[in-house]
Short mmCIF file of C-alpha atoms in Angstrom, two decimals:
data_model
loop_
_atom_site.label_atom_id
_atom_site.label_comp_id
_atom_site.label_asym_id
_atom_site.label_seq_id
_atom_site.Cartn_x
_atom_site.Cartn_y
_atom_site.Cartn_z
CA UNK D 19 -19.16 -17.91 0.24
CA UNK D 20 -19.93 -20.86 2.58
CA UNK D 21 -21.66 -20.20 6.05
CA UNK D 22 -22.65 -22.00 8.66
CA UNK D 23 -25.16 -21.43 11.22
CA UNK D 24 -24.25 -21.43 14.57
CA UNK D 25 -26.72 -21.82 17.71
CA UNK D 26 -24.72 -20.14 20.58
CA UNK D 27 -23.72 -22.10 23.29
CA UNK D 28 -21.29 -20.21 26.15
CA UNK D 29 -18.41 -22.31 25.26
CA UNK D 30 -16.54 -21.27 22.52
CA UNK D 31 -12.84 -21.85 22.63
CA UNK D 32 -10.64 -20.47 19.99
CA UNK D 33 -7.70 -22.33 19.82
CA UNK D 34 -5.44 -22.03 16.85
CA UNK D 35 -2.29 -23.93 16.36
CA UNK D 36 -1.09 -22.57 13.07
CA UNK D 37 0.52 -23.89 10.33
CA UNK D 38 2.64 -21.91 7.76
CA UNK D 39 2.24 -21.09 4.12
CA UNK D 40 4.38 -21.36 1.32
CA UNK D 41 3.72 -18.88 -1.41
CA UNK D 42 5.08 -17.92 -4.43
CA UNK D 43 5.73 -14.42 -5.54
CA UNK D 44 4.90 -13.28 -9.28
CA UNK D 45 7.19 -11.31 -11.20
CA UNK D 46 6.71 -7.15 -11.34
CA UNK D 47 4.76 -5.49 -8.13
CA UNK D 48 5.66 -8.11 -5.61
CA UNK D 49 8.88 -7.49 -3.68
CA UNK D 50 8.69 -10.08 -0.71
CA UNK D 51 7.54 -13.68 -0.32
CA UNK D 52 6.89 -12.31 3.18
CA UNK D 53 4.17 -9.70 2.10
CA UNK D 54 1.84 -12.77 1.14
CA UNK D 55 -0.72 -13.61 3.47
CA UNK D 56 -2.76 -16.84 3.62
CA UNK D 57 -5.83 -16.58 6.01
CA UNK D 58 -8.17 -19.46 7.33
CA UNK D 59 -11.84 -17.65 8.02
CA UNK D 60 -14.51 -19.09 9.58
CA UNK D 61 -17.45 -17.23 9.44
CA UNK D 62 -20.82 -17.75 10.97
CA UNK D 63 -24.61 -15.92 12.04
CA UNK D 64 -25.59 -14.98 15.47
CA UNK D 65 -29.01 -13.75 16.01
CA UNK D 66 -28.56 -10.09 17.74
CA UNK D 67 -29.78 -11.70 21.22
CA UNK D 68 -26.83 -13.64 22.02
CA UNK D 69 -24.29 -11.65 20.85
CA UNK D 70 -23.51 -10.31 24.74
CA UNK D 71 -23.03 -14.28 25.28
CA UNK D 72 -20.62 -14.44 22.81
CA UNK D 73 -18.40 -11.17 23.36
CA UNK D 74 -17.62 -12.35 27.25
CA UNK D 75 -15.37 -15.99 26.29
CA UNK D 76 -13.16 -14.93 24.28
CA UNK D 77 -12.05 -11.74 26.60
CA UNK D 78 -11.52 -14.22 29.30
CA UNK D 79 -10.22 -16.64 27.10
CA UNK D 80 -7.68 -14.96 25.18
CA UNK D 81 -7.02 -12.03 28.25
CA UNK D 82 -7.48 -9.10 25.83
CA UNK D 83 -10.28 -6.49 25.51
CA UNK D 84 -12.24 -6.24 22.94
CA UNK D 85 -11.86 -3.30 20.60
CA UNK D 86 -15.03 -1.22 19.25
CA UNK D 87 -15.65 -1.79 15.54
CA UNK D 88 -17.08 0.52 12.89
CA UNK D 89 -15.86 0.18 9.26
CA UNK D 90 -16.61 1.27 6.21
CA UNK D 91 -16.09 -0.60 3.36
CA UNK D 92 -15.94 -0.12 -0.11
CA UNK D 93 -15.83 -2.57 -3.10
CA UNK D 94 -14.39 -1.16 -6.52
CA UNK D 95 -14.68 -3.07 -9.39
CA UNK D 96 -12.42 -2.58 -12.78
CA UNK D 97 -14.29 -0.80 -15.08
CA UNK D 98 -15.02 -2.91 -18.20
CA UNK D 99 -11.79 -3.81 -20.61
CA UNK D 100 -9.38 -2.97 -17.72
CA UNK D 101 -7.14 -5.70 -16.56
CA UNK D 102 -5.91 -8.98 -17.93
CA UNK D 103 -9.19 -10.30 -15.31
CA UNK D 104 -11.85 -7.91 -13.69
CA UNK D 105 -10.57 -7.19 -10.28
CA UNK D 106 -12.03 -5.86 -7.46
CA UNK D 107 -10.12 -4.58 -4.67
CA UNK D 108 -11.67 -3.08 -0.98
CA UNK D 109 -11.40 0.40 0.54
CA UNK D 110 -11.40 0.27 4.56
CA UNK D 111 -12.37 3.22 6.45
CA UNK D 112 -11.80 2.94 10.48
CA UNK D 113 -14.23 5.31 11.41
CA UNK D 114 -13.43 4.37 15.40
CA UNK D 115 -10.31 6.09 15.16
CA UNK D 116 -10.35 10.07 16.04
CA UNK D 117 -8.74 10.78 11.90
CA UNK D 118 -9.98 7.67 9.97
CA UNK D 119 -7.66 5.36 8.41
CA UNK D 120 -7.79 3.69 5.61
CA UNK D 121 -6.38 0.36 4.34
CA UNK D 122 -6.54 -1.43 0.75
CA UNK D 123 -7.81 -5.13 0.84
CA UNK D 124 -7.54 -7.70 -1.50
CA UNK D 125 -9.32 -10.95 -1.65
CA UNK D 126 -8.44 -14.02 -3.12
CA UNK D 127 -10.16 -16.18 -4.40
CA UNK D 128 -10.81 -19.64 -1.65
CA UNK D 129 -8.42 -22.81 -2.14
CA UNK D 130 -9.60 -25.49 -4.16
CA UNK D 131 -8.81 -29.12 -4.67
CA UNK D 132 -9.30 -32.39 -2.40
CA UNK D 133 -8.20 -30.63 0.52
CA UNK D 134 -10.38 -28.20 0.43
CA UNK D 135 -12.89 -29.82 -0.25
CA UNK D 136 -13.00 -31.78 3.25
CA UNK D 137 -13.28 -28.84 4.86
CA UNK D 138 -16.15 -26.27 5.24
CA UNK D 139 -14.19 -23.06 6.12
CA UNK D 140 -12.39 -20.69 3.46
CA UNK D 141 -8.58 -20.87 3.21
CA UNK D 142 -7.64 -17.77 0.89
CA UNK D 143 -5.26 -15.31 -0.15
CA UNK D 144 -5.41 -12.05 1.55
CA UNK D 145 -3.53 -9.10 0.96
CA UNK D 146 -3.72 -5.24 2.60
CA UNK D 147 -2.05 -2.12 2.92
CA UNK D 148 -2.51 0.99 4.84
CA UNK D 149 -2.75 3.95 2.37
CA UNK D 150 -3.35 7.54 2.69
CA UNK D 151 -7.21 8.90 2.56
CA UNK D 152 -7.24 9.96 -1.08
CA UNK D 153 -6.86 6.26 -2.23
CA UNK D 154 -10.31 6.09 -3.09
CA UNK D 155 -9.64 9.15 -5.89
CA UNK D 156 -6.58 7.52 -6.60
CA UNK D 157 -8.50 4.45 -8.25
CA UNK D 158 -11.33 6.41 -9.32
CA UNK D 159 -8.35 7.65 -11.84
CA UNK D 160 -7.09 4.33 -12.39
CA UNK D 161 -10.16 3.04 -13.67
CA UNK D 162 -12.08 1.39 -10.56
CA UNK D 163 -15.69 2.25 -9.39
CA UNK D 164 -17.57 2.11 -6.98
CA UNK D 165 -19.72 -1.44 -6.89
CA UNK D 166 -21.20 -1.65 -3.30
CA UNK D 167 -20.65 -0.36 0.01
CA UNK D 168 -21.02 -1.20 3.54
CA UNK D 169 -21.09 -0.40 7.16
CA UNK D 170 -20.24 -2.78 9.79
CA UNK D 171 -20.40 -2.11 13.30
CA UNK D 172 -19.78 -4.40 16.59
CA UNK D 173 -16.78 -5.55 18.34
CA UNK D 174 -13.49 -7.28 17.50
CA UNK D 175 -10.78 -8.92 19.47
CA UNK D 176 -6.98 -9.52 18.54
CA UNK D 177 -4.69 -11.11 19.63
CA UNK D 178 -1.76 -13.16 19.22
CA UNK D 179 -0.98 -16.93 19.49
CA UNK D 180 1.88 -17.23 17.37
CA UNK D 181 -0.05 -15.38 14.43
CA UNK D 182 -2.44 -12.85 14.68
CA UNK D 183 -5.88 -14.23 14.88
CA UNK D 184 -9.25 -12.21 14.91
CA UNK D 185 -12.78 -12.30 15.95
CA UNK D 186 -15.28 -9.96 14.69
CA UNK D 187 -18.78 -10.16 16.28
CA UNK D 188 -20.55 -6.92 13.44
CA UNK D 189 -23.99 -5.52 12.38
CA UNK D 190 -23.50 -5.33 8.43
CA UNK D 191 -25.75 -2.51 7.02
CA UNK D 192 -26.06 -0.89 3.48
CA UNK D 193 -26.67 2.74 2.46
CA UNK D 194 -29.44 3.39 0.09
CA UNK D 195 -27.05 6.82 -0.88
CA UNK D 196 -23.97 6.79 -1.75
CA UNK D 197 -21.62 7.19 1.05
CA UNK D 198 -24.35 7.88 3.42
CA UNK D 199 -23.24 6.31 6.74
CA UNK D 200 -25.48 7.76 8.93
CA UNK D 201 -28.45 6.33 7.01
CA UNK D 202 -27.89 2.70 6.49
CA UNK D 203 -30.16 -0.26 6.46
CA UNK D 204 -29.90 -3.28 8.37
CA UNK D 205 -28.87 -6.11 5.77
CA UNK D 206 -29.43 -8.86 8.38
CA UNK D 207 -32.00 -7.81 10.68
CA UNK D 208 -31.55 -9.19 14.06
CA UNK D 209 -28.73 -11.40 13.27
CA UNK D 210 -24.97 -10.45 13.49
CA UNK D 211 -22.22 -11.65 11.56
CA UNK D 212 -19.27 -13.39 13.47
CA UNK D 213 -15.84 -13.69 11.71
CA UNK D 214 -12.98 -16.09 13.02
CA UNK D 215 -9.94 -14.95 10.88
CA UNK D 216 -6.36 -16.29 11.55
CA UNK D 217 -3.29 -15.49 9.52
CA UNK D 218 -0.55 -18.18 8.24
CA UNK D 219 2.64 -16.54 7.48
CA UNK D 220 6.14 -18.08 6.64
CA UNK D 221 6.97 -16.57 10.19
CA UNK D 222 5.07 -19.10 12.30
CA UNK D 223 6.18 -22.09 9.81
CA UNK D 224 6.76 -25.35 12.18
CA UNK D 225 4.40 -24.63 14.87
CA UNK D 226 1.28 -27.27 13.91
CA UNK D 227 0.87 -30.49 15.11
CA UNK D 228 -0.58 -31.72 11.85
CA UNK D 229 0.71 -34.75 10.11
CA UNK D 230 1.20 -32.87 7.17
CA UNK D 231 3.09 -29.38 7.78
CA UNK D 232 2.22 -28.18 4.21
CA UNK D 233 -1.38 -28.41 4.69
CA UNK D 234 -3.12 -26.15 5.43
CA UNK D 235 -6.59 -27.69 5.20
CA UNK D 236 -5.55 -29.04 8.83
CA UNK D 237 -5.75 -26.04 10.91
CA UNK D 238 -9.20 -25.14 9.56
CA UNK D 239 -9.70 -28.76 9.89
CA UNK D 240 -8.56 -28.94 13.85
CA UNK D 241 -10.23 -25.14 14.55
CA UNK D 242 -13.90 -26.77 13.13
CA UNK D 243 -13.57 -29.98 15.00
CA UNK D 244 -13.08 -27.56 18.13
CA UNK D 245 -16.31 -25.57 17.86
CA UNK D 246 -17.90 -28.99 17.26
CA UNK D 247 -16.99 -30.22 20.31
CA UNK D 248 -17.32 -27.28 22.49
CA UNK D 249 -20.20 -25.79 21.24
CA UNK D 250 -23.32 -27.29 21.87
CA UNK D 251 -24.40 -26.12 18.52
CA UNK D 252 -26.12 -27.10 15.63
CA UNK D 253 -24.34 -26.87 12.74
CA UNK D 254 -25.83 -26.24 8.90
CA UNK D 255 -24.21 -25.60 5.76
CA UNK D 256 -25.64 -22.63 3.34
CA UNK D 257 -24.21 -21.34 0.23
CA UNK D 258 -24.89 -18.01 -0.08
CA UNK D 259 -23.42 -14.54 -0.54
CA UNK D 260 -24.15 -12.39 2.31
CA UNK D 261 -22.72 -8.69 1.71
CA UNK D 262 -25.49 -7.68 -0.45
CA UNK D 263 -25.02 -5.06 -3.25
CA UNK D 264 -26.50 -1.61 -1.67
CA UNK Y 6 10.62 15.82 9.09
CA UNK Y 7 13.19 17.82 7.85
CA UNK Y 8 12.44 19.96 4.34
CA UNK Y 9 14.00 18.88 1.21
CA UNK Y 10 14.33 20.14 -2.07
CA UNK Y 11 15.04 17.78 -5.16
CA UNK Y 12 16.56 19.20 -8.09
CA UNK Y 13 17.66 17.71 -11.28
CA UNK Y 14 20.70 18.77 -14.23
CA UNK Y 15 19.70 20.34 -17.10
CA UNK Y 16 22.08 20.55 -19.82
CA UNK Y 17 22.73 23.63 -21.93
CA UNK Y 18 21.65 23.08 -25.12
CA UNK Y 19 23.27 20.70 -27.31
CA UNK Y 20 24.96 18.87 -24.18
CA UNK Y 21 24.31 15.60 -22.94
CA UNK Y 22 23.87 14.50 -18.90
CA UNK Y 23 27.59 11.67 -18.62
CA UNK Y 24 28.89 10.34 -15.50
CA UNK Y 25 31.52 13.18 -15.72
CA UNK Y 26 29.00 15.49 -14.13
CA UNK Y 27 28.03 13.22 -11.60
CA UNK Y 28 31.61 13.19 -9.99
CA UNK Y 29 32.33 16.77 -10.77
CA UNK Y 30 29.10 16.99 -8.53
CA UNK Y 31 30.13 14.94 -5.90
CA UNK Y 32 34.08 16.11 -5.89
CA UNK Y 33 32.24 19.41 -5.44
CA UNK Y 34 30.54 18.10 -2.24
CA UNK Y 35 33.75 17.23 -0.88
CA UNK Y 36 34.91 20.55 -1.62
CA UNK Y 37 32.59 22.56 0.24
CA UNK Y 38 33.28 20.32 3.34
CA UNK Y 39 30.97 17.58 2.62
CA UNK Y 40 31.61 14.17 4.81
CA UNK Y 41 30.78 11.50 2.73
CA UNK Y 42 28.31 9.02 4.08
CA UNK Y 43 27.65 6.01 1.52
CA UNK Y 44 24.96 5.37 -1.04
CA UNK Y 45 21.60 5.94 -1.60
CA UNK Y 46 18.92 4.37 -4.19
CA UNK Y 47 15.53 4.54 -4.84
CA UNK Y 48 13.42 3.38 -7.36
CA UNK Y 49 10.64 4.82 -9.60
CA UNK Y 50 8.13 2.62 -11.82
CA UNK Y 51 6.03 4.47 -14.70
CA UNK Y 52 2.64 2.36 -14.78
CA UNK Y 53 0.23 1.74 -18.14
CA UNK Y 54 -2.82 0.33 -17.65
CA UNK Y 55 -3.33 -3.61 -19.12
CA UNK Y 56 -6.30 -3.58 -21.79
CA UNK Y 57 -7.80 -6.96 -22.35
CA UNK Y 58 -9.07 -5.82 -25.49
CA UNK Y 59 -5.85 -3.90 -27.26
CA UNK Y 60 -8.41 -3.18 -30.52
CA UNK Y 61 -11.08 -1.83 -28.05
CA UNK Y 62 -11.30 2.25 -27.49
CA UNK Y 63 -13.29 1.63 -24.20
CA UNK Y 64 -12.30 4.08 -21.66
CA UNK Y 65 -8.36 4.46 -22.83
CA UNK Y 66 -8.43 8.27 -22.65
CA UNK Y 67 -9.73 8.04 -19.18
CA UNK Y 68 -7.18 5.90 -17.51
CA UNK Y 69 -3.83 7.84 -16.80
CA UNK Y 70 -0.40 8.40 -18.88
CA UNK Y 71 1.41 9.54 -15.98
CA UNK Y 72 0.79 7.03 -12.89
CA UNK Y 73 3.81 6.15 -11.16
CA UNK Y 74 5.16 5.16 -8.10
CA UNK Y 75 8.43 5.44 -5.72
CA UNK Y 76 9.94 3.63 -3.38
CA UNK Y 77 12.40 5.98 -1.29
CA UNK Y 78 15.62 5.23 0.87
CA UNK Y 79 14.73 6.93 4.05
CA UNK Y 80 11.13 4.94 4.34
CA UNK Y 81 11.60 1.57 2.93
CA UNK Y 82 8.23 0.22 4.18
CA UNK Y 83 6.17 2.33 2.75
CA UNK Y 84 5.48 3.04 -1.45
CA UNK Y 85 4.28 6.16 -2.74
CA UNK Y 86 1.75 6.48 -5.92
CA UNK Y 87 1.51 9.79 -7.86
CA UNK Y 88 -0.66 11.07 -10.66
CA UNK Y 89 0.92 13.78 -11.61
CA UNK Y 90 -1.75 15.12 -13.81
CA UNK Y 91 -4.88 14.43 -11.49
CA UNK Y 92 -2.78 15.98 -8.64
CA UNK Y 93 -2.90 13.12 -6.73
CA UNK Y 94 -0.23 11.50 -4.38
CA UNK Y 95 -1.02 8.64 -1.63
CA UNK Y 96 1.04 7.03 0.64
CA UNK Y 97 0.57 3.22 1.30
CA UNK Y 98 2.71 0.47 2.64
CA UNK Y 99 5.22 -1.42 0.67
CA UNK Y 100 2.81 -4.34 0.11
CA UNK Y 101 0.06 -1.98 -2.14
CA UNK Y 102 3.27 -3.45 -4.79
CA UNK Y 103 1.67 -7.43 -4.29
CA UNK Y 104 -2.12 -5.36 -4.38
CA UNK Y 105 -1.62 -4.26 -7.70
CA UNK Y 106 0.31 -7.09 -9.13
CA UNK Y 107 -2.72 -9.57 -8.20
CA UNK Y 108 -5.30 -6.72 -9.90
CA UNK Y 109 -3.80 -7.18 -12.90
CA UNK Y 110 -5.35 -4.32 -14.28
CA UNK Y 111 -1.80 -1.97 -14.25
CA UNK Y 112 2.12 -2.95 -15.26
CA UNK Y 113 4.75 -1.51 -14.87
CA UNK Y 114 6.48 -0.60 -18.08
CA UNK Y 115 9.84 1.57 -17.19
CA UNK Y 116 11.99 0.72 -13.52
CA UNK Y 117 14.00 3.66 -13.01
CA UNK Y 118 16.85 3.87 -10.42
CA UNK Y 119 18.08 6.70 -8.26
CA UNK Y 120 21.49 6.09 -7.15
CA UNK Y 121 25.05 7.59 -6.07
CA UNK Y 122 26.32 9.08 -2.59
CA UNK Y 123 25.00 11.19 0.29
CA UNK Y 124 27.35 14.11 2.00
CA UNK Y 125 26.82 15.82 5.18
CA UNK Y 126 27.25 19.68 4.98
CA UNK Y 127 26.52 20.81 9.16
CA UNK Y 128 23.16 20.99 9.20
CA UNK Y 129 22.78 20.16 5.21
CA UNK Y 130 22.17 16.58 3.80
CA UNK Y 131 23.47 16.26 0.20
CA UNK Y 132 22.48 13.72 -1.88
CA UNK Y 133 23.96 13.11 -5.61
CA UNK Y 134 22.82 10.35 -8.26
CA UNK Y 135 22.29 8.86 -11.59
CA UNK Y 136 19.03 8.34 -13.36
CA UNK Y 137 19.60 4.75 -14.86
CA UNK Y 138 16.87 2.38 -16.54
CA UNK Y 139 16.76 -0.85 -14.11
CA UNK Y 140 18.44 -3.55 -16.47
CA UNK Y 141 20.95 -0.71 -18.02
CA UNK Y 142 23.79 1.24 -17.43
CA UNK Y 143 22.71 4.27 -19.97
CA UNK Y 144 22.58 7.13 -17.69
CA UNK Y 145 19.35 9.20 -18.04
CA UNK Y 146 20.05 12.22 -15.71
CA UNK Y 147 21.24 13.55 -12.97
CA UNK Y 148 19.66 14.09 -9.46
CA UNK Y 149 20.26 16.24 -6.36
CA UNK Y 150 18.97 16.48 -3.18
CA UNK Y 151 19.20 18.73 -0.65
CA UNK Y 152 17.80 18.62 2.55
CA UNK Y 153 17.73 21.10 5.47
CA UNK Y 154 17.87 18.91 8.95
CA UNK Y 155 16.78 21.32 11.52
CA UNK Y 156 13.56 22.44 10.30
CA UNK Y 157 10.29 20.76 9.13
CA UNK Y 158 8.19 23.84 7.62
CA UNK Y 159 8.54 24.37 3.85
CA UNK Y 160 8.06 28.47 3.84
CA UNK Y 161 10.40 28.50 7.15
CA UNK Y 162 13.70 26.80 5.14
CA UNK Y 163 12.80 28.71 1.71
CA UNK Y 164 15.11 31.39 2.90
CA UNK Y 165 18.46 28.99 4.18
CA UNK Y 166 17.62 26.34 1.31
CA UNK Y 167 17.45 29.61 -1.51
CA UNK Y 168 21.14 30.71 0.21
CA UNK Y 169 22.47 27.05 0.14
CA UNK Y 170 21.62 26.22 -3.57
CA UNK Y 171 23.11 29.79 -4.27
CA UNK Y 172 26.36 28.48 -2.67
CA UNK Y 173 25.83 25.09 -4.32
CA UNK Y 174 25.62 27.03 -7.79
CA UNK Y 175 28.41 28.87 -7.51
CA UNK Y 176 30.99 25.95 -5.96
CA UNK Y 177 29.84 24.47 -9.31
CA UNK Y 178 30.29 26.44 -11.26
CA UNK Y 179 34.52 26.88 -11.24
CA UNK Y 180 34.14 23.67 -12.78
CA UNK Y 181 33.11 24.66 -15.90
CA UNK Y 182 30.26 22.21 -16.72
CA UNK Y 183 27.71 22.77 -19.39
CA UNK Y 184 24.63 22.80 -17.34
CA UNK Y 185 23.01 23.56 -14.00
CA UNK Y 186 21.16 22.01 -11.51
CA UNK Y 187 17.32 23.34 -11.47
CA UNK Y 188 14.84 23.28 -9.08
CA UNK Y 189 11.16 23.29 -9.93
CA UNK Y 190 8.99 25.38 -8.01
CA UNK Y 191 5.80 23.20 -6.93
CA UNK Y 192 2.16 24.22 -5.24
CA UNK Y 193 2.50 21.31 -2.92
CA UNK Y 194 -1.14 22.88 -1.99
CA UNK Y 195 -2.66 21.23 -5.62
CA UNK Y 196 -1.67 18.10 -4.00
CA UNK Y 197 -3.68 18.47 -0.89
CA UNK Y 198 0.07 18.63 0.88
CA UNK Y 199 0.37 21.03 3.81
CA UNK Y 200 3.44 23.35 4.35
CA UNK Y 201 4.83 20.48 7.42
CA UNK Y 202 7.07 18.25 5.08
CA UNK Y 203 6.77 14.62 4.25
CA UNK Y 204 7.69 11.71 2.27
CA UNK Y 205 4.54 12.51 -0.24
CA UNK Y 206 6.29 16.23 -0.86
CA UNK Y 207 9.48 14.09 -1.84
CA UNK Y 208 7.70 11.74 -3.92
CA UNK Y 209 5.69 14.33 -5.99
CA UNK Y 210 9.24 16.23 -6.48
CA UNK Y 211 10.24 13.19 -8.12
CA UNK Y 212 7.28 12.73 -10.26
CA UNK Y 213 7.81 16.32 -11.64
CA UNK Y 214 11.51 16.22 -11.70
CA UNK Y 215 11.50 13.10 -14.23
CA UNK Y 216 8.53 15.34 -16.19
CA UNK Y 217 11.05 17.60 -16.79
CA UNK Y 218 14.01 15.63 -17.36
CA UNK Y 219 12.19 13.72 -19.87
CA UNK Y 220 11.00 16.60 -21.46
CA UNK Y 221 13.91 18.35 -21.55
CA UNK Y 222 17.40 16.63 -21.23
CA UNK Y 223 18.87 14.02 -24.11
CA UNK Y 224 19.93 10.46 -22.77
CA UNK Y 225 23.70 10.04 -22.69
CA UNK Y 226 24.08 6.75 -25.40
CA UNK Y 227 26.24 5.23 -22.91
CA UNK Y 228 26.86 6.49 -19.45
#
């Protein structure tokens, strides 16, 4: 997973014109080309101390309030022989709400090729589903266990501008017991993670300015040349996976 | 949401489930003063896990025989999964189907369809259909469901739903047919399902309903 390191400045404008997807459906679950989901993420670190810089611009940029955050996530991974592939799919528990929900995440794999390669934020596949709270059981029977977990806790805002676009300012901590949210460890001490995610859907199809409207590379492209220039921010590439096993 | 009851035809021994039972069914509808409404359909998949290594004995008891899920009429965005066997049932939106298609690790290996017409009886919704493979014409059984509008609590519409089946039975039964339609008694409790109704209650009625059927009712060889 590629990060970059951002030094805050108090400009940060999140401007997305989006462009749409094209995707095609396999045969057997799949019932709609609609249901797939591209998303562009941008994903960064923000050291703990500036995170109160960096919740006020985009409430008074994008006129909505932010919402409280606390998730728990869970990783399962197919248990060995299952599949045509190992899979892994991701249990989300909204502990913020007064019954938690749950929803059922699964993450592609990132675009590759020349276009991607010009670029240094993810494009991917991205697919979820509310479910009912005994999924977790449910693919414990199917064959799935548990492989990590985490808690993440901060602040999000949504909102729309022709597709819904997200930005997560969290705290990512582990849990030395198993399901143990109320005694988790820091993974990051002192530094926060900050998630830019914005969805391309067959919906919002012929809205980007972009020479191309079947690239997609270009909105990741045009939303990375606008923290450049509004951020007075130093900007460095590392490689590195950052949701550590607990 | 109201309470409903799904029940399924059993032959008597040595009979076979035709389409001739299906009309007697609905003609009976219309007989008791049903008001046709139009069609319903929903669809059932039976699941078996994908092995990468077919030879391999790793962890094949484990995984279940009985996973399957159902798409109903009345909620088309959502999908229901049940495990009949591990008691399990979970609701999730129609788009767990593209989840579990890119995991790879499950197929579906028999599409069942649920289909024929729906009758309003006052404050009764009747629903009567085939049991067809996807692909095929071969009718596999017969379906029923009935559903009580004005009330929500299971143990509250035992009472009217017991009376209306009785009716049901007996309607039927000047017709002459060799079978019946049977309901299966359930402890939605096992299930973690409370006694207020929902979509989940009809979806593990289905699951056990084609347990049965399969168990216990010959296909027609042509429907």
């Amino acid at each position: 997973m590629v990060l970059f390191h951002l030094l805050v400045s108090t400009e940060i404008l999140f401007f997305c014109r989006l462009i749409t997807v094209s995707v095609c459906c396999a045969e057997g679950f799949v019932r709609s080309e609609e249901d797939n989901s591209m998303e562009c993420v941008v994903q960064g670190i923000i050291e703990t101390q500036h995170v109160e810089a960096l919740e006020i611009l985009p409430q008074g940029l994008c006129g909505v309030q932010r919402e409280r955050l606390r998730v728990h996530e869970l990783t399962l991974k197919s248990l060995p022989n299952l599949g045509v592939v190992p899979s892994e799919v991701r249990l989300l528990c909204d502990l913020d709400q007064p019954e938690p929900t749950w929803t059922v995440k699964h993450v592609g794999g990132s675009m590759r090729g020349a276009g991607a390669d010009q670029i240094s934020v993810m494009v991917r596949t991205m697919i979820q589903s509310k479910v009912s709270k005994n999924a977790l059981r449910m693919f414990y029977s199917l064959g799935y266990k548990l492989d990590h977990e985490l808690l993440k806790v901060g602040f999000a805002f949504h909102f729309q501008r022709n597709a819904h676009i997200s930005v997560s300012v969290s705290s990512v901590s582990k849990m030395p017991k198993i399901h143990a949210i109320d005694e988790t460890v820091p993974v990051t001490p002192g530094m926060q993670i900050v998630n830019v995610t914005a969805s391309a859907t067959p919906e919002n199809y012929g809205l980007c300015t972009c020479r191309n409207r079947l690239n997609p590379w270009e909105l990741c492209r045009q939303l990375l040349r606008l923290l450049h220039l509004l951020c007075r921010m130093e900007v460095v590439l590392h490689c590195k996976k950052f949701e550590a096993k607990s | 949401m109201p309470v409903k009851w799904v029940l399924y035809w059993q032959p008597n021994q040595g009979s076979t489930v035709s389409t001739q039972i299906l009309n007697e069914a609905a003609q009976c509808a219309e007989s008791i003063s049903g008001v046709k409404e139009g069609r319903w359909k929903a669809t059932l998949n039976y699941y078996k896990p994908l092995l990468r290594d077919q030879s391999s004995t790793h962890h094949p008891d484990s995984l279940p025989r009985d996973f399957l899920g159902i798409s109903l009429p009345d909620h088309p965005a959502k999908y229901y999964f049940i495990i009949r066997s591990q008691r399990i049932v979970v609701e999730a939106d129609a788009s767990i189907q593209i989840i579990m298609e890119k995991l790879q690790s499950y197929k579906s290996k028999v599409s069942l369809h649920f289909d024929g017409f729906q009758y309003h009886l006052g404050d009764f919704r009747l629903r009567v259909g085939r049991v067809v493979p996807v692909h095929s014409e071969s009718i596999r059984g017969i379906v029923m469901e009935v559903e009580y509008l004005p009330i929500s609590s299971m143990e509250k519409a035992r009472k009217v739903m017991e009376e209306f089946v009785e009716i049901w039975h007996e309607a039927l039964s000047k017709r002459s047919l060799s079978g019946k339609f049977v309901n299966v008694e359930l402890n939605f409790g096992e299930f973690g399902l409370a006694d207020n109704y929902t979509p989940q209650h009809t979806g593990v009625q289905y699951a056990i309903v084609m347990a049965h059927m399969i168990a216990t009712v010959q296909p027609a060889v042509r429907g």
